[in-house]
C-alpha cells in the first residue's frame, strides 16, 4: 500500500458530493449525485447511494495501491457526533434521528464520522484554504441559510458537545428585525442568507420599491433566486443593492460583537452566496467599523474562503481521519 | 518556610483592595485604601500605595513563616499583559500607558502580573466560587459598567492577546438601543449596567413616567445611584422595575446569542449590581428562552457568583501564580 486515503462526503439538501482525499489534501472526486430521488426520500435510499459512492471510491483507491481508513460525512443541521446521527436537519428533515454513520460503518466495515457542514467547511479551509496558519477565527457560510464555525487555539471548537456550535446564523443582530426560519426574529440568517435576499426582494415588490425589470418579473413568476438578486445588483438595481448592503451591515455587526467577546480579528466567509463578495464586503467593513469599540477595525481581516465545494469534502475527510469529530492543529 | 503565598490586588476606580492568598485559597486581607487622594491622581502615587500594601502583606507572610512569590494586579480596562500596563482604563484614565507592573516588580523584586478585572473575577470564581468544575462558561460582572470573561476548555480565554477579550458588555444587543459610554449604540452595557439604571431613571423622569417618590427626589437632587434604583424596585416602583426588566432582557439576549455561537450553556454573573438578582433573573430567563433557537433553554444554567469582592483578589493571586496571564485548569 502506498498510503492512506479518507473519503469525504458532503450531503447537501439536493446534491451528494463524495471524494477520495489523501494525506496531502489531493482530491479524487466521485461524480455528483442527487441526495434523493423525487419519490424516494428515505434514509435507507440515501444509505444505498452512500454505500455505492464509497465502494466506487474504495475501488479507485485500491487501483492506486492505497487503502481507505475512514469516511467523514458533512451534513447541515444539529449533529450527534457520538451517535453519528442527525438530530435536526433543515434541508433533509427525513434524515432526522437516523443513525446514518453507524449504518454506513456496519455496511462498509470502515470507521465513519459525522459533523456539521459548516464545521467541515472550517476544517477544510484551515487545512488547505484561506485560514491556514490562523489559530483563532470565525467561519461563516452564506447559502440558503447562514452556517458558522469557530476555530479557537488552532482547533475546531466543539463547545459542550450539545449538537451545535458556531451557529453565528442564529445570533440576533436586531431584535426588531425580520423573522427567521428558526422561529426567532432578527437572526443574522434573516438578514444575510440567500433566503433573506429572496424574501427581501418580495418585500421590496410589496412595498412598491421594486416595480419592474428582470427581478420583478422573476418574483412574479415564482422563479426568484439569490443568484437573480445578485445579477440585478450587478446591473445596478437599487432595491437589489440595498439587500446586499443589509447583508453586509448584519455580517459586520455580528462579527464586531464576536470579535469583541472573543478578542480576535479574523473571519473566513464562504458558501455559494459569498460569490457576491464585491456587493457586501464594503458595507460589511463599514458596519464592522461602526460597531467595534474594543478592536481597532483596521486590523480586522475578513477573508474570502478559497476552496469552494471542496472545503467540506476536505474537512469531512480530515475530521474522519482524526476519528473524534475535532479538527487537528492547523 | 511553610509554603508560598501570592498577593492579589484589585485596583478599582475608587478603592484598592489587597490580600495575601495561599495555595488553598485562604485569604488574609489588607485594609482597603483609596486608589487615589482627591488632589493626587498620579501613577507614582498609586505605585507608592501599592508598594506600602504589598510590603505590609509580605511582612504578614514572613511572620507566618511563608514567602511571597508573586503579585497579581486586577484593573478594569484594556490591559497589555506582556508590558504589565493599562492601555485604556475607563475608571482610572490617569493610569493609561504607565508600566505599573514593571515598576512594582522593580521596587519589590517579586514577579508581578496584570490582567483585566473581569478576567481576575472569572479565574477566582473558577478556582473557589460558582464556576468550579465547569469547563466552558461566560462570566459577567455587573457594576458601573458590564465586564466579561470567557472560560473555554477549563482555561481563561485570552484570544489573540489584543488587550481585551470576553467584553460581553460591548456586544450590541439592539442597534437602535441607547448610547453607550464607549461611543457605540445598543451595547449590553447601555442596558444592563449601574450607569444604565441611573440613565434610565433620569429618562423616565424626563418622559413623565416617574413623577414622585424617593427615586424622583434623588434624581432631582443629583444623588441617583444604582442602589437607589434597586431600593425603588424593591418597594414596587413600576419605572424602577421596568429598568431591571430591561437589564434582564438584554442579558438574556446577549447570553442566548453567545450560547448559540459557543455551543455552551453556563454563565456566572457577579459584580455589585448582581445583588439585585431577584429583580432581573426572571426577565433574563424569559429573554434567554425567547432568543434561543439551537439550545434547549431549560438546560441553561445562569449562576450567581459566590465570592463577592474576593473573586478578583483570588483571581489576581492565581493569575500571578501562573505567571502567564492565563488561568489554570479548574
JSON list of N, CA and C in Angstrom, two decimals, chain B residues 163-210:
[
{"chain": "B", "resi": 163, "resn": "UNK", "atom": "N", "xyz": [-5.36, 42.76, 24.06]},
{"chain": "B", "resi": 163, "resn": "UNK", "atom": "CA", "xyz": [-5.56, 43.72, 25.14]},
{"chain": "B", "resi": 163, "resn": "UNK", "atom": "C", "xyz": [-6.99, 43.68, 25.68]},
{"chain": "B", "resi": 164, "resn": "UNK", "atom": "N", "xyz": [-7.84, 42.89, 25.04]},
{"chain": "B", "resi": 164, "resn": "UNK", "atom": "CA", "xyz": [-9.22, 42.74, 25.51]},
{"chain": "B", "resi": 164, "resn": "UNK", "atom": "C", "xyz": [-9.71, 41.36, 25.06]},
{"chain": "B", "resi": 165, "resn": "UNK", "atom": "N", "xyz": [-10.69, 40.83, 25.76]},
{"chain": "B", "resi": 165, "resn": "UNK", "atom": "CA", "xyz": [-11.40, 39.61, 25.37]},
{"chain": "B", "resi": 165, "resn": "UNK", "atom": "C", "xyz": [-12.52, 39.42, 26.39]},
{"chain": "B", "resi": 166, "resn": "UNK", "atom": "N", "xyz": [-13.55, 38.70, 26.01]},
{"chain": "B", "resi": 166, "resn": "UNK", "atom": "CA", "xyz": [-14.68, 38.47, 26.92]},
{"chain": "B", "resi": 166, "resn": "UNK", "atom": "C", "xyz": [-15.53, 39.70, 27.14]},
{"chain": "B", "resi": 167, "resn": "UNK", "atom": "N", "xyz": [-15.38, 40.72, 26.31]},
{"chain": "B", "resi": 167, "resn": "UNK", "atom": "CA", "xyz": [-16.05, 42.01, 26.56]},
{"chain": "B", "resi": 167, "resn": "UNK", "atom": "C", "xyz": [-17.53, 41.97, 26.15]},
{"chain": "B", "resi": 168, "resn": "UNK", "atom": "N", "xyz": [-18.27, 41.13, 26.83]},
{"chain": "B", "resi": 168, "resn": "UNK", "atom": "CA", "xyz": [-19.69, 40.96, 26.55]},
{"chain": "B", "resi": 168, "resn": "UNK", "atom": "C", "xyz": [-20.46, 42.28, 26.71]},
{"chain": "B", "resi": 169, "resn": "UNK", "atom": "N", "xyz": [-19.95, 43.18, 27.55]},
{"chain": "B", "resi": 169, "resn": "UNK", "atom": "CA", "xyz": [-20.61, 44.47, 27.77]},
{"chain": "B", "resi": 169, "resn": "UNK", "atom": "C", "xyz": [-20.70, 45.30, 26.50]},
{"chain": "B", "resi": 170, "resn": "UNK", "atom": "N", "xyz": [-19.82, 45.02, 25.53]},
{"chain": "B", "resi": 170, "resn": "UNK", "atom": "CA", "xyz": [-19.85, 45.81, 24.30]},
{"chain": "B", "resi": 170, "resn": "UNK", "atom": "C", "xyz": [-20.28, 44.99, 23.09]},
{"chain": "B", "resi": 171, "resn": "UNK", "atom": "N", "xyz": [-20.96, 43.86, 23.37]},
{"chain": "B", "resi": 171, "resn": "UNK", "atom": "CA", "xyz": [-21.76, 43.21, 22.33]},
{"chain": "B", "resi": 171, "resn": "UNK", "atom": "C", "xyz": [-22.95, 44.13, 22.09]},
{"chain": "B", "resi": 172, "resn": "UNK", "atom": "N", "xyz": [-23.39, 44.21, 20.86]},
{"chain": "B", "resi": 172, "resn": "UNK", "atom": "CA", "xyz": [-24.55, 45.06, 20.55]},
{"chain": "B", "resi": 172, "resn": "UNK", "atom": "C", "xyz": [-25.80, 44.19, 20.60]},
{"chain": "B", "resi": 173, "resn": "UNK", "atom": "N", "xyz": [-26.69, 44.48, 21.53]},
{"chain": "B", "resi": 173, "resn": "UNK", "atom": "CA", "xyz": [-27.91, 43.69, 21.65]},
{"chain": "B", "resi": 173, "resn": "UNK", "atom": "C", "xyz": [-29.07, 44.34, 20.91]},
{"chain": "B", "resi": 174, "resn": "UNK", "atom": "N", "xyz": [-28.97, 45.63, 20.64]},
{"chain": "B", "resi": 174, "resn": "UNK", "atom": "CA", "xyz": [-30.03, 46.32, 19.92]},
{"chain": "B", "resi": 174, "resn": "UNK", "atom": "C", "xyz": [-29.44, 47.53, 19.20]},
{"chain": "B", "resi": 175, "resn": "UNK", "atom": "N", "xyz": [-29.25, 47.42, 17.87]},
{"chain": "B", "resi": 175, "resn": "UNK", "atom": "CA", "xyz": [-28.59, 48.51, 17.15]},
{"chain": "B", "resi": 175, "resn": "UNK", "atom": "C", "xyz": [-29.35, 49.83, 17.22]},
{"chain": "B", "resi": 176, "resn": "UNK", "atom": "N", "xyz": [-30.63, 49.78, 17.61]},
{"chain": "B", "resi": 176, "resn": "UNK", "atom": "CA", "xyz": [-31.41, 51.01, 17.79]},
{"chain": "B", "resi": 176, "resn": "UNK", "atom": "C", "xyz": [-31.48, 51.41, 19.26]},
{"chain": "B", "resi": 177, "resn": "UNK", "atom": "N", "xyz": [-30.68, 50.75, 20.10]},
{"chain": "B", "resi": 177, "resn": "UNK", "atom": "CA", "xyz": [-30.76, 50.97, 21.54]},
{"chain": "B", "resi": 177, "resn": "UNK", "atom": "C", "xyz": [-30.06, 52.24, 22.00]},
{"chain": "B", "resi": 178, "resn": "UNK", "atom": "N", "xyz": [-30.01, 52.43, 23.33]},
{"chain": "B", "resi": 178, "resn": "UNK", "atom": "CA", "xyz": [-29.45, 53.66, 23.89]},
{"chain": "B", "resi": 178, "resn": "UNK", "atom": "C", "xyz": [-27.94, 53.78, 23.67]},
{"chain": "B", "resi": 179, "resn": "UNK", "atom": "N", "xyz": [-27.41, 55.00, 23.70]},
{"chain": "B", "resi": 179, "resn": "UNK", "atom": "CA", "xyz": [-25.98, 55.20, 23.53]},
{"chain": "B", "resi": 179, "resn": "UNK", "atom": "C", "xyz": [-25.20, 54.62, 24.71]},
{"chain": "B", "resi": 180, "resn": "UNK", "atom": "N", "xyz": [-23.98, 54.16, 24.41]},
{"chain": "B", "resi": 180, "resn": "UNK", "atom": "CA", "xyz": [-23.10, 53.57, 25.43]},
{"chain": "B", "resi": 180, "resn": "UNK", "atom": "C", "xyz": [-21.92, 54.51, 25.66]},
{"chain": "B", "resi": 181, "resn": "UNK", "atom": "N", "xyz": [-21.31, 54.44, 26.83]},
{"chain": "B", "resi": 181, "resn": "UNK", "atom": "CA", "xyz": [-20.15, 55.29, 27.10]},
{"chain": "B", "resi": 181, "resn": "UNK", "atom": "C", "xyz": [-19.01, 55.04, 26.13]},
{"chain": "B", "resi": 182, "resn": "UNK", "atom": "N", "xyz": [-18.99, 53.84, 25.51]},
{"chain": "B", "resi": 182, "resn": "UNK", "atom": "CA", "xyz": [-17.89, 53.50, 24.58]},
{"chain": "B", "resi": 182, "resn": "UNK", "atom": "C", "xyz": [-18.02, 54.24, 23.26]},
{"chain": "B", "resi": 183, "resn": "UNK", "atom": "N", "xyz": [-19.17, 54.91, 23.04]},
{"chain": "B", "resi": 183, "resn": "UNK", "atom": "CA", "xyz": [-19.36, 55.62, 21.79]},
{"chain": "B", "resi": 183, "resn": "UNK", "atom": "C", "xyz": [-20.31, 54.91, 20.83]},
{"chain": "B", "resi": 184, "resn": "UNK", "atom": "N", "xyz": [-20.56, 53.62, 21.08]},
{"chain": "B", "resi": 184, "resn": "UNK", "atom": "CA", "xyz": [-21.49, 52.88, 20.22]},
{"chain": "B", "resi": 184, "resn": "UNK", "atom": "C", "xyz": [-22.92, 53.06, 20.74]},
{"chain": "B", "resi": 185, "resn": "UNK", "atom": "N", "xyz": [-23.84, 52.38, 20.06]},
{"chain": "B", "resi": 185, "resn": "UNK", "atom": "CA", "xyz": [-25.24, 52.43, 20.44]},
{"chain": "B", "resi": 185, "resn": "UNK", "atom": "C", "xyz": [-25.74, 51.00, 20.65]},
{"chain": "B", "resi": 186, "resn": "UNK", "atom": "N", "xyz": [-26.49, 50.78, 21.75]},
{"chain": "B", "resi": 186, "resn": "UNK", "atom": "CA", "xyz": [-27.16, 49.50, 21.93]},
{"chain": "B", "resi": 186, "resn": "UNK", "atom": "C", "xyz": [-26.32, 48.39, 22.51]},
{"chain": "B", "resi": 187, "resn": "UNK", "atom": "N", "xyz": [-25.14, 48.72, 23.09]},
{"chain": "B", "resi": 187, "resn": "UNK", "atom": "CA", "xyz": [-24.32, 47.71, 23.76]},
{"chain": "B", "resi": 187, "resn": "UNK", "atom": "C", "xyz": [-25.08, 47.12, 24.94]},
{"chain": "B", "resi": 188, "resn": "UNK", "atom": "N", "xyz": [-24.70, 45.89, 25.35]},
{"chain": "B", "resi": 188, "resn": "UNK", "atom": "CA", "xyz": [-25.27, 45.31, 26.56]},
{"chain": "B", "resi": 188, "resn": "UNK", "atom": "C", "xyz": [-25.11, 46.26, 27.74]},
{"chain": "B", "resi": 189, "resn": "UNK", "atom": "N", "xyz": [-23.92, 46.88, 27.84]},
{"chain": "B", "resi": 189, "resn": "UNK", "atom": "CA", "xyz": [-23.64, 47.79, 28.95]},
{"chain": "B", "resi": 189, "resn": "UNK", "atom": "C", "xyz": [-24.63, 48.96, 29.02]},
{"chain": "B", "resi": 190, "resn": "UNK", "atom": "N", "xyz": [-25.11, 49.39, 27.86]},
{"chain": "B", "resi": 190, "resn": "UNK", "atom": "CA", "xyz": [-26.07, 50.51, 27.83]},
{"chain": "B", "resi": 190, "resn": "UNK", "atom": "C", "xyz": [-27.45, 50.11, 28.32]},
{"chain": "B", "resi": 191, "resn": "UNK", "atom": "N", "xyz": [-27.67, 48.78, 28.52]},
{"chain": "B", "resi": 191, "resn": "UNK", "atom": "CA", "xyz": [-28.95, 48.28, 29.02]},
{"chain": "B", "resi": 191, "resn": "UNK", "atom": "C", "xyz": [-28.84, 47.69, 30.43]},
{"chain": "B", "resi": 192, "resn": "UNK", "atom": "N", "xyz": [-27.66, 47.18, 30.79]},
{"chain": "B", "resi": 192, "resn": "UNK", "atom": "CA", "xyz": [-27.59, 46.27, 31.93]},
{"chain": "B", "resi": 192, "resn": "UNK", "atom": "C", "xyz": [-26.57, 46.65, 32.99]},
{"chain": "B", "resi": 193, "resn": "UNK", "atom": "N", "xyz": [-26.13, 47.91, 33.02]},
{"chain": "B", "resi": 193, "resn": "UNK", "atom": "CA", "xyz": [-25.12, 48.33, 34.00]},
{"chain": "B", "resi": 193, "resn": "UNK", "atom": "C", "xyz": [-25.74, 49.27, 35.03]},
{"chain": "B", "resi": 194, "resn": "UNK", "atom": "N", "xyz": [-24.98, 49.56, 36.07]},
{"chain": "B", "resi": 194, "resn": "UNK", "atom": "CA", "xyz": [-25.41, 50.57, 37.03]},
{"chain": "B", "resi": 194, "resn": "UNK", "atom": "C", "xyz": [-25.65, 51.91, 36.37]},
{"chain": "B", "resi": 195, "resn": "UNK", "atom": "N", "xyz": [-24.77, 52.28, 35.44]},
{"chain": "B", "resi": 195, "resn": "UNK", "atom": "CA", "xyz": [-24.95, 53.54, 34.70]},
{"chain": "B", "resi": 195, "resn": "UNK", "atom": "C", "xyz": [-26.25, 53.52, 33.92]},
{"chain": "B", "resi": 196, "resn": "UNK", "atom": "N", "xyz": [-26.57, 52.38, 33.31]},
{"chain": "B", "resi": 196, "resn": "UNK", "atom": "CA", "xyz": [-27.80, 52.28, 32.50]},
{"chain": "B", "resi": 196, "resn": "UNK", "atom": "C", "xyz": [-29.03, 52.43, 33.40]},
{"chain": "B", "resi": 197, "resn": "UNK", "atom": "N", "xyz": [-28.97, 51.90, 34.62]},
{"chain": "B", "resi": 197, "resn": "UNK", "atom": "CA", "xyz": [-30.09, 52.06, 35.56]},
{"chain": "B", "resi": 197, "resn": "UNK", "atom": "C", "xyz": [-30.30, 53.54, 35.87]},
{"chain": "B", "resi": 198, "resn": "UNK", "atom": "N", "xyz": [-29.21, 54.24, 36.17]},
{"chain": "B", "resi": 198, "resn": "UNK", "atom": "CA", "xyz": [-29.32, 55.66, 36.52]},
{"chain": "B", "resi": 198, "resn": "UNK", "atom": "C", "xyz": [-29.81, 56.48, 35.33]},
{"chain": "B", "resi": 199, "resn": "UNK", "atom": "N", "xyz": [-29.23, 56.20, 34.15]},
{"chain": "B", "resi": 199, "resn": "UNK", "atom": "CA", "xyz": [-29.65, 56.96, 32.97]},
{"chain": "B", "resi": 199, "resn": "UNK", "atom": "C", "xyz": [-31.13, 56.67, 32.67]},
{"chain": "B", "resi": 200, "resn": "UNK", "atom": "N", "xyz": [-31.52, 55.40, 32.84]},
{"chain": "B", "resi": 200, "resn": "UNK", "atom": "CA", "xyz": [-32.91, 55.02, 32.61]},
{"chain": "B", "resi": 200, "resn": "UNK", "atom": "C", "xyz": [-33.86, 55.74, 33.54]},
{"chain": "B", "resi": 201, "resn": "UNK", "atom": "N", "xyz": [-33.46, 55.90, 34.81]},
{"chain": "B", "resi": 201, "resn": "UNK", "atom": "CA", "xyz": [-34.31, 56.61, 35.78]},
{"chain": "B", "resi": 201, "resn": "UNK", "atom": "C", "xyz": [-34.46, 58.08, 35.38]},
{"chain": "B", "resi": 202, "resn": "UNK", "atom": "N", "xyz": [-33.35, 58.69, 34.96]},
{"chain": "B", "resi": 202, "resn": "UNK", "atom": "CA", "xyz": [-33.41, 60.09, 34.52]},
{"chain": "B", "resi": 202, "resn": "UNK", "atom": "C", "xyz": [-34.33, 60.22, 33.30]},
{"chain": "B", "resi": 203, "resn": "UNK", "atom": "N", "xyz": [-34.22, 59.25, 32.37]},
{"chain": "B", "resi": 203, "resn": "UNK", "atom": "CA", "xyz": [-35.06, 59.29, 31.17]},
{"chain": "B", "resi": 203, "resn": "UNK", "atom": "C", "xyz": [-36.54, 59.10, 31.53]},
{"chain": "B", "resi": 204, "resn": "UNK", "atom": "N", "xyz": [-36.80, 58.25, 32.54]},
{"chain": "B", "resi": 204, "resn": "UNK", "atom": "CA", "xyz": [-38.19, 58.02, 32.97]},
{"chain": "B", "resi": 204, "resn": "UNK", "atom": "C", "xyz": [-38.78, 59.31, 33.53]},
{"chain": "B", "resi": 205, "resn": "UNK", "atom": "N", "xyz": [-37.96, 60.08, 34.24]},
{"chain": "B", "resi": 205, "resn": "UNK", "atom": "CA", "xyz": [-38.43, 61.37, 34.77]},
{"chain": "B", "resi": 205, "resn": "UNK", "atom": "C", "xyz": [-38.72, 62.34, 33.62]},
{"chain": "B", "resi": 206, "resn": "UNK", "atom": "N", "xyz": [-37.75, 62.41, 32.67]},
{"chain": "B", "resi": 206, "resn": "UNK", "atom": "CA", "xyz": [-37.94, 63.32, 31.53]},
{"chain": "B", "resi": 206, "resn": "UNK", "atom": "C", "xyz": [-39.19, 62.97, 30.73]},
{"chain": "B", "resi": 207, "resn": "UNK", "atom": "N", "xyz": [-39.49, 61.65, 30.64]},
{"chain": "B", "resi": 207, "resn": "UNK", "atom": "CA", "xyz": [-40.63, 61.21, 29.84]},
{"chain": "B", "resi": 207, "resn": "UNK", "atom": "C", "xyz": [-41.92, 61.22, 30.65]},
{"chain": "B", "resi": 208, "resn": "UNK", "atom": "N", "xyz": [-41.83, 61.63, 31.94]},
{"chain": "B", "resi": 208, "resn": "UNK", "atom": "CA", "xyz": [-43.04, 61.71, 32.76]},
{"chain": "B", "resi": 208, "resn": "UNK", "atom": "C", "xyz": [-43.55, 60.38, 33.28]},
{"chain": "B", "resi": 209, "resn": "UNK", "atom": "N", "xyz": [-42.72, 59.31, 33.18]},
{"chain": "B", "resi": 209, "resn": "UNK", "atom": "CA", "xyz": [-43.14, 58.01, 33.69]},
{"chain": "B", "resi": 209, "resn": "UNK", "atom": "C", "xyz": [-42.82, 57.87, 35.19]},
{"chain": "B", "resi": 210, "resn": "UNK", "atom": "N", "xyz": [-41.96, 58.76, 35.68]},
{"chain": "B", "resi": 210, "resn": "UNK", "atom": "CA", "xyz": [-41.58, 58.74, 37.09]},
{"chain": "B", "resi": 210, "resn": "UNK", "atom": "C", "xyz": [-41.79, 60.16, 37.61]}
]
